[in-house]
Amino acid sequence: MPGVSSASGGSSASGGGALVPISPESQGAAVYPLNHGLKSPISRLSISWSRGNSLRVSFFAAPSSVEDDAGGTVVEVKLGGGDGEISDAHWRRIAYGSVSPFALLQSRKNAISSLSKMSTNSSPYDADWWDYIMEYSKDINALLSSQKPASVPVIDDPKSVIVKGEEPTNLKAAWELLEMFYAEKPSHLCLPERLVDWLADFDSLFSGTHPTVHSKLVDFQKELVNLQVVEDNPKYWEVMSSALAVGWLDIVVKMLRLHGSYQLDQLSNRETENGLVEAVAVLISKMPRMRLDQEAGKLGECFKAKPDFVKAREKWRAQINKLDSSAFWFQCAHLQTREGLRSMLQIMLGNANSLCSATCHWIELYISHLLYIRPFTVGLESMYSLAQKIIQLKPMASAHRLMGLIIGILGENTEVVLAECLKGFGPWMVVHAIELLTAGSDHAEMLLLEERPNLGGINIEELHRLVYAQVLSSHPLTWQIAPIYLISCMKHGMVLLQILLSKQPVQHNQLLLKSIEICRLYELHSITANIMKIAGVHHWKHGRKGSGVFWLQQARDEYRLNRIAQQLFDSVGKTISDESFKQWEGLIQLLGSDSKTAGGLEFLHKYRDFKKSLQHVFDGKTTDAARQAVESLISLMKNPSTPQRFYLPLLYDSLKLLNWKDRPLLNVSQTNLLLTKLQDLSLARLRPDFIESELPPQALNSVRLALATNLGRAILEE
Amino acid sequence: MAFAAPQNPSRVHRIPQSKYIDAVRWLSPVSALDRFAAVAYYDTDTNSPSIEIICVDPNPQASSPILTPQSSWTPPSRISSLKTAHSTHQPILAAATFSGSIHILVSDLINGGTVESEATVSELGFHSGPVSAVDLREGGTECVSVGEDGRVNLVSFVGDSSKLSYRRIFDANGLVGYTAVKWASPSEFATGGYGFGLQWWDQRRPGGPVSQFKGNWCQGKTSGIVHSIDIHPSRKHTCLAGGSSGTVFAWDLRAQQQPIVLSGAGTGEAPISLLSESEVWEVQYDCYTRSSNIGDISSTRILPIMICSEDGILAVIEQGEEPLELLAEPCAINSFDIDQQNPSDVICSLEWESIAILTRNRTTNDFGFSIERPSFFWPVYLELLIVQYDYETLQESDNWTSVVTRK
């Protein structure tokens, strides 16, 4: 893809129109030592691409080096190695799996656009459209899950606070974010709650680079086993506040029930304390939440309509306030319980300072604000301004790739979203995310589908598809799905597909037939013919003459068939007179009787027929068989495809026919024809490139004599 | 056995692998509980081929069967053809490679499913270039190999020598290339090649093919390559072949040059339903599908067959019937194998690095009642028990006679 890649390279180098912002620190060159094992100094170095994203580095030693030393080595250097989270094999699985949803969505898009062309009044984005987009997104999302189903413990361990689900990946987290904001159109009202769920699933991903509530919980889980009196431990209260702040109600309630006052032997003397703990637990589990559906077993009361939610929330807050100001707190003897519970109440009441101290990074703080301070935040604009405020409250030293993505989405900045997708997750993500980005937003559609002169006249969508197709083509297993993406590119796709197909190796039938199959699907007949010609010549060169002839025949390449025919005749002259005709039989069968597909090889067919009838003559000596043989001989000699060098051997073979005892078998005109041919041959012998046939030296003379005799007899008979 | 017949006539499980699968074969089971299969993998990341014995655990609790690799063997290059012999207690595998060698492997399924190379032919001049197909004779003492170089070799392995002896049956010097081979009887086999040509060979009549089915019978454009041949043990006069352009045809040796086209490139007479337009990679007689027309079991009728194709179709074809599509995958199905002991089960290798296991449920048959899939097959150990029993009774009777004589 030389044209396109240089165009995109040029634009990113110019800086101003950069598609992907290049941070200055990433430009610092990294030096990796390569062990090539050569003792002598290197005189030459050659670097080329190998399979996939590995580089082939060839070292050539100086020629004057010690004799027993190797002349050079080739080292294969694997670049990158992915993001470590997803193995190469898993990436390929994702690539295979996303072909069908992508192709289905494209065909639906085409159907809709052709429909909307026919009837102008209907909007292309109807209800069905959103179903299609959602189906697409769900299909892709399903691919990103890890293959192993999470094992669910049969016995519920009261002390296991965190339920370990399937291992989350950044890729899935990013896709769910995109799905939430771009594919689920009607649920914008419930976005805050969707974000809460999202963080619950993926908070652990931030643990690697940032302190998180999840990592706090994991740490505490380890300690919990050894703790006797859990409520004396300040960490217990801290972790619970944190979990509450990000809305993990189930975990908080489960942890509250571990409180010592629930134990039967202590229930009597810690009655008030236990009452307070239980009151808080009940309040937590009754928290009103604005969401469409609630998973079974999850805590909180769901409301679908806003007025109901507002009312319930006011009531709930009033209950918290009442509890906060009740006199029971003074009767609670246990200091940690008192303080801990009250700080939890503060969180539920939305105390900004408590929330800030309970959470670890800005996304957690943001979620807690959405839950407890501004649950009515609607619209991306207000969500974005809130996010900016929060980031100032909890500035981060380093940004996680998901954080950049969230900011881009909230800021409704399509370029940033794309850039973050590309930077963090690679070309696969960009190509498939664009479908979601353009699904509902006219602005994004305009931006991504606008033709850009600095990209060689293609749009951003096509650019990314081309890049992804290029990535796919570089691997021997995924190249065959690249055509799906290439044909969705209007401008350069077809040409690149032709290049891709022409470059495929032809050695093995399976690969060759695969290329031909793809050509057939996209009606690239000229490419098919080319591939077949290449295959034919390849097989021919490697001595597989039958295969070579077959492919050249399929390609209807008369020129090459004629050329190889000349080579074949060399060996025909030698072997066919031997009794090894069986080898040729198969090839002649393959050629068939259709002279168009056989080219110059048609001669072989006739020659075989002639030889056969001649055989009959020698066996049976009947005049009928001899007549047939003469017919064959004449048709062979008349045919322009019969090579000159066969004239003499043919005539020499048929001496018996010429000297037929009973009566002359050839009439005057036939004999004259043969004589003319013989004369042609004599002229041809003067040429320097003539190949002498391996016949006895008197052959020519005996043929001449026989012909002359026959002519005389024929004239007499007539 | 009163299970309700499921709505879906077959269950399919696709099990992703992280390597390309060149070929897959069931191994004849040694006990009723374990199922084994041999898989020829190719790892593109490390450029290394392997043949692995995997244990297929049907695993009724989980959603899909579990494949556990038992053992692995590394061939010198990629596998071009893999065949198994069924009638032995220890399954024998014949593997042909792209580098022109043949390996006979023996798998010990009782002791952990190990696989080891029993013998190898890799001499220079055995085949030049890849071996395109190999077939093991039932009983597993001989195999025949063919290549596009036009060589037909017979490899026999009697005894435990690590070097096999081979005999060249024919050398077409590349003038004809062979792409498929199948034994018909202990002395006869059939080969296939370019232009839909088939050849019939008889070891008792050396020097070339005994009979040829003329290639290019469909004239010109639709010509193609035979990829796979099957011959039913009870109908040795019919040679079934599948190849390019979705073509499946049979050659009845008794009706010489007239093909019986079952699918694909038609001769232009009867409208033949087009199942697939691309390469048919493998054909096998399907002993599970009963012919719907039981009255017409004359020997001219072709028995039901199963095919797999480049465009992802796994189907059962019956002469004169609508084909039954079992799978329609978005990617190619490279090979499949019907379990001989449990013919409802089919294992397929998909191009997108996964294995599909298909379990067919026979819902109703012609007699109107439902038959469950055959859950019982004759395990080898039962046979062993019987042998032992006979031996013991023999010993007892010996004792008895000796007692009698002593009296």
mmCIF file of C-alpha atoms in Angstrom, chain A residues 51 76 78 88-90 92-93 96-97 99-100 147 149 475-478 480-481 507-511 513-514 516-517 520 539 542-547 550-551 553-554 556 568 582-587 589-594 597, chain B residues 16-20 22 44-47 98 128-130 148-149 170-177 179 194-195 207-209 212-216 219-225 227 244 277-279 281 310-311 330 332 334 351-353:
data_model
loop_
_atom_site.group_PDB
_atom_site.id
_atom_site.type_symbol
_atom_site.label_atom_id
_atom_site.label_comp_id
_atom_site.label_asym_id
_atom_site.label_seq_id
_atom_site.Cartn_x
_atom_site.Cartn_y
_atom_site.Cartn_z
ATOM 1 C CA ARG A 51 5.615 -12.371 8.645
ATOM 2 C CA GLU A 76 14.029 -12.319 13.229
ATOM 3 C CA LYS A 78 9.447 -9.496 16.848
ATOM 4 C CA ASP A 88 -1.813 -13.006 19.371
ATOM 5 C CA ALA A 89 -4.055 -16.023 19.096
ATOM 6 C CA HIS A 90 -6.830 -14.220 20.956
ATOM 7 C CA ARG A 92 -6.833 -13.451 15.692
ATOM 8 C CA ARG A 93 -9.924 -14.990 17.266
ATOM 9 C CA TYR A 96 -12.178 -13.808 12.792
ATOM 10 C CA GLY A 97 -15.230 -13.290 14.958
ATOM 11 C CA VAL A 99 -15.933 -10.416 10.311
ATOM 12 C CA SER A 100 -19.533 -11.598 10.347
ATOM 13 C CA GLN A 147 -13.257 -17.880 26.675
ATOM 14 C CA PRO A 149 -16.601 -19.241 31.861
ATOM 15 C CA HIS A 475 -0.343 -12.522 8.680
ATOM 16 C CA PRO A 476 -0.572 -15.822 6.797
ATOM 17 C CA LEU A 477 -3.755 -16.805 8.597
ATOM 18 C CA THR A 478 -5.686 -13.556 8.604
ATOM 19 C CA GLN A 480 -8.051 -14.078 3.830
ATOM 20 C CA ILE A 481 -10.380 -11.874 5.881
ATOM 21 C CA GLN A 507 2.943 -23.232 -4.394
ATOM 22 C CA HIS A 508 0.220 -25.065 -2.543
ATOM 23 C CA ASN A 509 -3.086 -25.859 -4.107
ATOM 24 C CA GLN A 510 -5.053 -24.974 -1.008
ATOM 25 C CA LEU A 511 -3.765 -21.407 -0.922
ATOM 26 C CA LEU A 513 -7.577 -22.214 -4.730
ATOM 27 C CA LYS A 514 -8.385 -19.878 -1.855
ATOM 28 C CA ILE A 516 -9.079 -18.038 -6.877
ATOM 29 C CA GLU A 517 -12.165 -18.435 -4.739
ATOM 30 C CA ARG A 520 -14.549 -15.485 -8.004
ATOM 31 C CA HIS A 539 4.383 -26.000 -11.554
ATOM 32 C CA HIS A 542 9.229 -27.546 -10.945
ATOM 33 C CA GLY A 543 8.676 -30.472 -13.273
ATOM 34 C CA ARG A 544 5.008 -30.946 -12.554
ATOM 35 C CA LYS A 545 4.104 -30.709 -16.216
ATOM 36 C CA GLY A 546 0.565 -31.997 -15.842
ATOM 37 C CA SER A 547 -0.313 -29.418 -13.182
ATOM 38 C CA PHE A 550 -3.830 -27.723 -16.337
ATOM 39 C CA TRP A 551 -3.467 -24.244 -14.892
ATOM 40 C CA GLN A 553 -5.375 -24.350 -19.782
ATOM 41 C CA GLN A 554 -7.658 -22.957 -17.114
ATOM 42 C CA ARG A 556 -6.686 -20.015 -21.454
ATOM 43 C CA LEU A 568 7.351 -30.933 -24.357
ATOM 44 C CA LYS A 582 1.292 -44.669 -20.635
ATOM 45 C CA GLN A 583 2.879 -41.666 -18.992
ATOM 46 C CA TRP A 584 1.620 -39.481 -21.794
ATOM 47 C CA GLU A 585 -1.795 -40.992 -21.793
ATOM 48 C CA GLY A 586 -2.844 -39.078 -18.680
ATOM 49 C CA LEU A 587 -1.655 -35.771 -20.021
ATOM 50 C CA GLN A 589 -6.574 -37.188 -21.489
ATOM 51 C CA LEU A 590 -6.240 -33.989 -19.525
ATOM 52 C CA LEU A 591 -5.831 -31.940 -22.663
ATOM 53 C CA GLY A 592 -9.111 -33.176 -24.030
ATOM 54 C CA SER A 593 -10.110 -32.842 -27.627
ATOM 55 C CA ASP A 594 -10.962 -29.164 -27.549
ATOM 56 C CA THR A 597 -7.887 -24.973 -24.655
ATOM 57 C CA PRO B 16 -11.277 -22.355 19.381
ATOM 58 C CA GLN B 17 -7.667 -23.504 19.106
ATOM 59 C CA SER B 18 -4.789 -21.116 18.807
ATOM 60 C CA LYS B 19 -3.240 -22.854 15.825
ATOM 61 C CA TYR B 20 -4.236 -23.601 12.276
ATOM 62 C CA ASP B 22 -4.553 -28.926 8.714
ATOM 63 C CA THR B 44 2.199 -19.904 12.352
ATOM 64 C CA ASP B 45 3.817 -17.906 15.138
ATOM 65 C CA THR B 46 6.625 -20.372 15.587
ATOM 66 C CA ASN B 47 6.309 -21.927 12.136
ATOM 67 C CA PHE B 98 4.744 -31.039 2.376
ATOM 68 C CA SER B 128 9.785 -34.783 -5.255
ATOM 69 C CA GLY B 129 7.846 -31.988 -3.664
ATOM 70 C CA PRO B 130 4.896 -32.497 -1.374
ATOM 71 C CA GLU B 148 1.746 -33.982 -8.012
ATOM 72 C CA ASP B 149 5.113 -35.178 -9.228
ATOM 73 C CA PHE B 170 4.251 -45.810 -11.245
ATOM 74 C CA ASP B 171 6.094 -42.656 -12.171
ATOM 75 C CA ALA B 172 4.379 -40.324 -14.583
ATOM 76 C CA ASN B 173 7.395 -38.017 -14.542
ATOM 77 C CA GLY B 174 5.192 -35.085 -13.699
ATOM 78 C CA LEU B 175 3.146 -35.437 -16.838
ATOM 79 C CA VAL B 176 0.209 -36.320 -14.623
ATOM 80 C CA GLY B 177 -0.193 -35.111 -11.047
ATOM 81 C CA THR B 179 -4.042 -35.219 -5.688
ATOM 82 C CA TYR B 194 -6.389 -32.653 -12.466
ATOM 83 C CA GLY B 195 -9.240 -32.192 -14.871
ATOM 84 C CA GLY B 207 2.756 -50.851 -15.328
ATOM 85 C CA GLY B 208 0.085 -48.218 -15.125
ATOM 86 C CA PRO B 209 -3.522 -47.577 -14.291
ATOM 87 C CA GLN B 212 -8.938 -44.387 -16.510
ATOM 88 C CA PHE B 213 -11.872 -42.140 -16.067
ATOM 89 C CA LYS B 214 -11.313 -39.517 -18.692
ATOM 90 C CA GLY B 215 -10.678 -36.075 -17.330
ATOM 91 C CA ASN B 216 -12.269 -32.965 -18.700
ATOM 92 C CA GLN B 219 -15.652 -29.661 -21.180
ATOM 93 C CA GLY B 220 -13.627 -26.589 -20.610
ATOM 94 C CA LYS B 221 -14.449 -23.957 -18.080
ATOM 95 C CA THR B 222 -15.760 -25.930 -15.149
ATOM 96 C CA SER B 223 -12.891 -28.372 -15.038
ATOM 97 C CA GLY B 224 -11.085 -28.753 -11.768
ATOM 98 C CA ILE B 225 -9.129 -30.874 -9.343
ATOM 99 C CA HIS B 227 -9.484 -33.302 -3.740
ATOM 100 C CA SER B 244 -13.454 -27.944 -7.542
ATOM 101 C CA GLU B 277 -19.682 -23.359 -5.812
ATOM 102 C CA SER B 278 -16.237 -23.663 -4.342
ATOM 103 C CA GLU B 279 -13.820 -26.444 -3.537
ATOM 104 C CA TRP B 281 -12.257 -30.570 0.261
ATOM 105 C CA GLU B 310 -14.279 -24.074 1.094
ATOM 106 C CA ASP B 311 -17.330 -21.856 1.548
ATOM 107 C CA PRO B 330 -18.491 -18.112 7.649
ATOM 108 C CA ALA B 332 -13.867 -22.793 5.128
ATOM 109 C CA ASN B 334 -10.888 -27.917 5.687
ATOM 110 C CA GLU B 351 -10.220 -22.448 8.791
ATOM 111 C CA TRP B 352 -10.517 -19.906 11.584
ATOM 112 C CA GLU B 353 -8.407 -21.966 13.958
#
